[in-house]
Amino acid sequence: MVVRDRRVLRMGLVLVAAFGFGLLAAWVSDRGGDGRSAISQMRGMLGNLSAPWVLVPFLASRQYSRWWSGAVFGLVVTLVALSGFYMVCALVTDLGEPTYLASLGKEVWANQVYFVWGVASGPVSGACGAVWHRLHPWKVRALVGLVLMGEPILLFGREFGDGSSL
């Protein structure tokens, strides 16, 4: 029974850490800032990097040995981190809503694409984290590299996919 209690405690601590990551990422991204000063622009760029959002479920799921357990936990961790992020965003961004819950709903609705992509990237990163120790090192590096490059590839495809921006 002690082993199960430790696992539950570890899962809880990881979820708290993921929520804290979301809070920190929102603070770093300088939501609600003026966006004009060099510090504000730098914080915005750092806070919007996608790599940490992929690494959070990867690292969190390393405690699992089955890919499907890592995938499920990667999904949960990603959604918890995103929730923390948008809770701070709704707090510091003036959306013109009368209540915090209304602002939170508006913030989440406006940024639902990140939750949708989190539903895809969280399980993939979590599964990679769970099996990374069993794979040949070059396969792990290639898999993690593809996941980390996912956002730039998608953005490039969206920008130049129809050929109109070339």
PDB file of N, CA, C and O in Angstrom, residues 21-54:
ATOM      1  N   PHE A  21       3.806  25.420 -13.705  1.00  0.00           N
ATOM      2  CA  PHE A  21       4.435  25.755 -14.983  1.00  0.00           C
ATOM      3  C   PHE A  21       3.517  26.654 -15.797  1.00  0.00           C
ATOM      4  O   PHE A  21       3.959  27.642 -16.390  1.00  0.00           O
ATOM      5  N   GLY A  22       2.236  26.317 -15.843  1.00  0.00           N
ATOM      6  CA  GLY A  22       1.276  27.140 -16.578  1.00  0.00           C
ATOM      7  C   GLY A  22       1.200  28.552 -16.027  1.00  0.00           C
ATOM      8  O   GLY A  22       1.180  29.527 -16.780  1.00  0.00           O
ATOM      9  N   LEU A  23       1.187  28.670 -14.696  1.00  0.00           N
ATOM     10  CA  LEU A  23       1.170  29.993 -14.068  1.00  0.00           C
ATOM     11  C   LEU A  23       2.424  30.777 -14.425  1.00  0.00           C
ATOM     12  O   LEU A  23       2.356  31.958 -14.784  1.00  0.00           O
ATOM     13  N   LEU A  24       3.573  30.119 -14.322  1.00  0.00           N
ATOM     14  CA  LEU A  24       4.849  30.765 -14.627  1.00  0.00           C
ATOM     15  C   LEU A  24       4.933  31.163 -16.105  1.00  0.00           C
ATOM     16  O   LEU A  24       5.382  32.265 -16.432  1.00  0.00           O
ATOM     17  N   ALA A  25       4.474  30.280 -16.984  1.00  0.00           N
ATOM     18  CA  ALA A  25       4.517  30.600 -18.420  1.00  0.00           C
ATOM     19  C   ALA A  25       3.649  31.813 -18.742  1.00  0.00           C
ATOM     20  O   ALA A  25       4.020  32.641 -19.570  1.00  0.00           O
ATOM     21  N   ALA A  26       2.508  31.929 -18.079  1.00  0.00           N
ATOM     22  CA  ALA A  26       1.653  33.100 -18.303  1.00  0.00           C
ATOM     23  C   ALA A  26       2.327  34.363 -17.793  1.00  0.00           C
ATOM     24  O   ALA A  26       2.277  35.411 -18.438  1.00  0.00           O
ATOM     25  N   TRP A  27       2.988  34.266 -16.651  1.00  0.00           N
ATOM     26  CA  TRP A  27       3.684  35.424 -16.107  1.00  0.00           C
ATOM     27  C   TRP A  27       4.841  35.824 -17.027  1.00  0.00           C
ATOM     28  O   TRP A  27       5.026  37.009 -17.322  1.00  0.00           O
ATOM     29  N   VAL A  28       5.607  34.826 -17.487  1.00  0.00           N
ATOM     30  CA  VAL A  28       6.747  35.115 -18.355  1.00  0.00           C
ATOM     31  C   VAL A  28       6.288  35.742 -19.665  1.00  0.00           C
ATOM     32  O   VAL A  28       6.940  36.635 -20.194  1.00  0.00           O
ATOM     33  N   SER A  29       5.137  35.297 -20.170  1.00  0.00           N
ATOM     34  CA  SER A  29       4.690  35.819 -21.464  1.00  0.00           C
ATOM     35  C   SER A  29       4.183  37.252 -21.378  1.00  0.00           C
ATOM     36  O   SER A  29       3.889  37.859 -22.398  1.00  0.00           O
ATOM     37  N   ASP A  30       4.092  37.795 -20.159  1.00  0.00           N
ATOM     38  CA  ASP A  30       3.733  39.195 -19.952  1.00  0.00           C
ATOM     39  C   ASP A  30       2.351  39.517 -20.498  1.00  0.00           C
ATOM     40  O   ASP A  30       2.149  40.533 -21.153  1.00  0.00           O
ATOM     41  N   ARG A  31       1.410  38.623 -20.228  1.00  0.00           N
ATOM     42  CA  ARG A  31       0.028  38.882 -20.623  1.00  0.00           C
ATOM     43  C   ARG A  31      -0.466  40.101 -19.861  1.00  0.00           C
ATOM     44  O   ARG A  31      -0.233  40.252 -18.686  1.00  0.00           O
ATOM     45  N   GLY A  32      -1.123  40.965 -20.533  1.00  0.00           N
ATOM     46  CA  GLY A  32      -1.621  42.175 -19.908  1.00  0.00           C
ATOM     47  C   GLY A  32      -0.586  43.294 -19.892  1.00  0.00           C
ATOM     48  O   GLY A  32      -0.881  44.395 -19.456  1.00  0.00           O
ATOM     49  N   GLY A  33       0.624  43.020 -20.384  1.00  0.00           N
ATOM     50  CA  GLY A  33       1.651  44.054 -20.450  1.00  0.00           C
ATOM     51  C   GLY A  33       1.432  44.969 -21.640  1.00  0.00           C
ATOM     52  O   GLY A  33       0.533  44.773 -22.450  1.00  0.00           O
ATOM     53  N   ASP A  34       2.298  45.963 -21.774  1.00  0.00           N
ATOM     54  CA  ASP A  34       2.109  46.930 -22.854  1.00  0.00           C
ATOM     55  C   ASP A  34       2.577  46.406 -24.213  1.00  0.00           C
ATOM     56  O   ASP A  34       2.146  46.875 -25.240  1.00  0.00           O
ATOM     57  N   GLY A  35       3.489  45.431 -24.231  1.00  0.00           N
ATOM     58  CA  GLY A  35       3.966  44.863 -25.481  1.00  0.00           C
ATOM     59  C   GLY A  35       4.865  45.763 -26.288  1.00  0.00           C
ATOM     60  O   GLY A  35       5.250  45.428 -27.391  1.00  0.00           O
ATOM     61  N   ARG A  36       5.212  46.930 -25.733  1.00  0.00           N
ATOM     62  CA  ARG A  36       6.034  47.879 -26.477  1.00  0.00           C
ATOM     63  C   ARG A  36       7.487  47.878 -26.031  1.00  0.00           C
ATOM     64  O   ARG A  36       8.369  48.050 -26.848  1.00  0.00           O
ATOM     65  N   SER A  37       7.712  47.715 -24.746  1.00  0.00           N
ATOM     66  CA  SER A  37       9.094  47.770 -24.256  1.00  0.00           C
ATOM     67  C   SER A  37       9.848  46.513 -24.686  1.00  0.00           C
ATOM     68  O   SER A  37       9.253  45.472 -24.965  1.00  0.00           O
ATOM     69  N   ALA A  38      11.155  46.623 -24.752  1.00  0.00           N
ATOM     70  CA  ALA A  38      11.984  45.487 -25.164  1.00  0.00           C
ATOM     71  C   ALA A  38      11.816  44.320 -24.190  1.00  0.00           C
ATOM     72  O   ALA A  38      11.757  43.163 -24.609  1.00  0.00           O
ATOM     73  N   ILE A  39      11.722  44.609 -22.898  1.00  0.00           N
ATOM     74  CA  ILE A  39      11.528  43.553 -21.889  1.00  0.00           C
ATOM     75  C   ILE A  39      10.188  42.864 -22.119  1.00  0.00           C
ATOM     76  O   ILE A  39      10.100  41.635 -22.084  1.00  0.00           O
ATOM     77  N   SER A  40       9.151  43.631 -22.361  1.00  0.00           N
ATOM     78  CA  SER A  40       7.825  43.062 -22.589  1.00  0.00           C
ATOM     79  C   SER A  40       7.825  42.196 -23.848  1.00  0.00           C
ATOM     80  O   SER A  40       7.247  41.105 -23.855  1.00  0.00           O
ATOM     81  N   GLN A  41       8.470  42.645 -24.904  1.00  0.00           N
ATOM     82  CA  GLN A  41       8.532  41.862 -26.140  1.00  0.00           C
ATOM     83  C   GLN A  41       9.336  40.573 -25.945  1.00  0.00           C
ATOM     84  O   GLN A  41       8.955  39.520 -26.447  1.00  0.00           O
ATOM     85  N   MET A  42      10.438  40.666 -25.200  1.00  0.00           N
ATOM     86  CA  MET A  42      11.250  39.483 -24.934  1.00  0.00           C
ATOM     87  C   MET A  42      10.460  38.473 -24.097  1.00  0.00           C
ATOM     88  O   MET A  42      10.465  37.278 -24.384  1.00  0.00           O
ATOM     89  N   ARG A  43       9.756  38.969 -23.083  1.00  0.00           N
ATOM     90  CA  ARG A  43       8.945  38.077 -22.261  1.00  0.00           C
ATOM     91  C   ARG A  43       7.853  37.424 -23.095  1.00  0.00           C
ATOM     92  O   ARG A  43       7.541  36.254 -22.916  1.00  0.00           O
ATOM     93  N   GLY A  44       7.272  38.160 -24.018  1.00  0.00           N
ATOM     94  CA  GLY A  44       6.251  37.604 -24.896  1.00  0.00           C
ATOM     95  C   GLY A  44       6.785  36.489 -25.769  1.00  0.00           C
ATOM     96  O   GLY A  44       6.154  35.450 -25.945  1.00  0.00           O
ATOM     97  N   MET A  45       7.983  36.689 -26.316  1.00  0.00           N
ATOM     98  CA  MET A  45       8.594  35.652 -27.153  1.00  0.00           C
ATOM     99  C   MET A  45       8.936  34.410 -26.333  1.00  0.00           C
ATOM    100  O   MET A  45       8.686  33.289 -26.755  1.00  0.00           O
ATOM    101  N   LEU A  46       9.520  34.603 -25.156  1.00  0.00           N
ATOM    102  CA  LEU A  46       9.877  33.464 -24.307  1.00  0.00           C
ATOM    103  C   LEU A  46       8.641  32.696 -23.842  1.00  0.00           C
ATOM    104  O   LEU A  46       8.633  31.471 -23.818  1.00  0.00           O
ATOM    105  N   GLY A  47       7.615  33.422 -23.476  1.00  0.00           N
ATOM    106  CA  GLY A  47       6.413  32.778 -22.970  1.00  0.00           C
ATOM    107  C   GLY A  47       5.631  32.033 -24.029  1.00  0.00           C
ATOM    108  O   GLY A  47       4.828  31.161 -23.705  1.00  0.00           O
ATOM    109  N   ASN A  48       5.863  32.350 -25.290  1.00  0.00           N
ATOM    110  CA  ASN A  48       5.120  31.699 -26.369  1.00  0.00           C
ATOM    111  C   ASN A  48       5.903  30.598 -27.070  1.00  0.00           C
ATOM    112  O   ASN A  48       5.455  30.080 -28.086  1.00  0.00           O
ATOM    113  N   LEU A  49       7.055  30.228 -26.542  1.00  0.00           N
ATOM    114  CA  LEU A  49       7.789  29.104 -27.109  1.00  0.00           C
ATOM    115  C   LEU A  49       6.995  27.821 -26.892  1.00  0.00           C
ATOM    116  O   LEU A  49       6.437  27.593 -25.817  1.00  0.00           O
ATOM    117  N   SER A  50       6.960  26.964 -27.885  1.00  0.00           N
ATOM    118  CA  SER A  50       6.193  25.727 -27.755  1.00  0.00           C
ATOM    119  C   SER A  50       6.994  24.601 -27.119  1.00  0.00           C
ATOM    120  O   SER A  50       6.404  23.677 -26.550  1.00  0.00           O
ATOM    121  N   ALA A  51       8.300  24.641 -27.202  1.00  0.00           N
ATOM    122  CA  ALA A  51       9.120  23.538 -26.694  1.00  0.00           C
ATOM    123  C   ALA A  51       8.851  23.199 -25.225  1.00  0.00           C
ATOM    124  O   ALA A  51       8.699  22.021 -24.893  1.00  0.00           O
ATOM    125  N   PRO A  52       8.756  24.169 -24.332  1.00  0.00           N
ATOM    126  CA  PRO A  52       8.465  23.792 -22.935  1.00  0.00           C
ATOM    127  C   PRO A  52       7.122  23.098 -22.780  1.00  0.00           C
ATOM    128  O   PRO A  52       6.975  22.210 -21.941  1.00  0.00           O
ATOM    129  N   TRP A  53       6.151  23.446 -23.603  1.00  0.00           N
ATOM    130  CA  TRP A  53       4.827  22.832 -23.506  1.00  0.00           C
ATOM    131  C   TRP A  53       4.856  21.380 -23.954  1.00  0.00           C
ATOM    132  O   TRP A  53       3.999  20.591 -23.574  1.00  0.00           O
ATOM    133  N   VAL A  54       5.821  21.025 -24.774  1.00  0.00           N
ATOM    134  CA  VAL A  54       5.973  19.634 -25.202  1.00  0.00           C
ATOM    135  C   VAL A  54       6.832  18.874 -24.206  1.00  0.00           C
ATOM    136  O   VAL A  54       6.616  17.689 -23.957  1.00  0.00           O
TER     137      VAL A  54
END
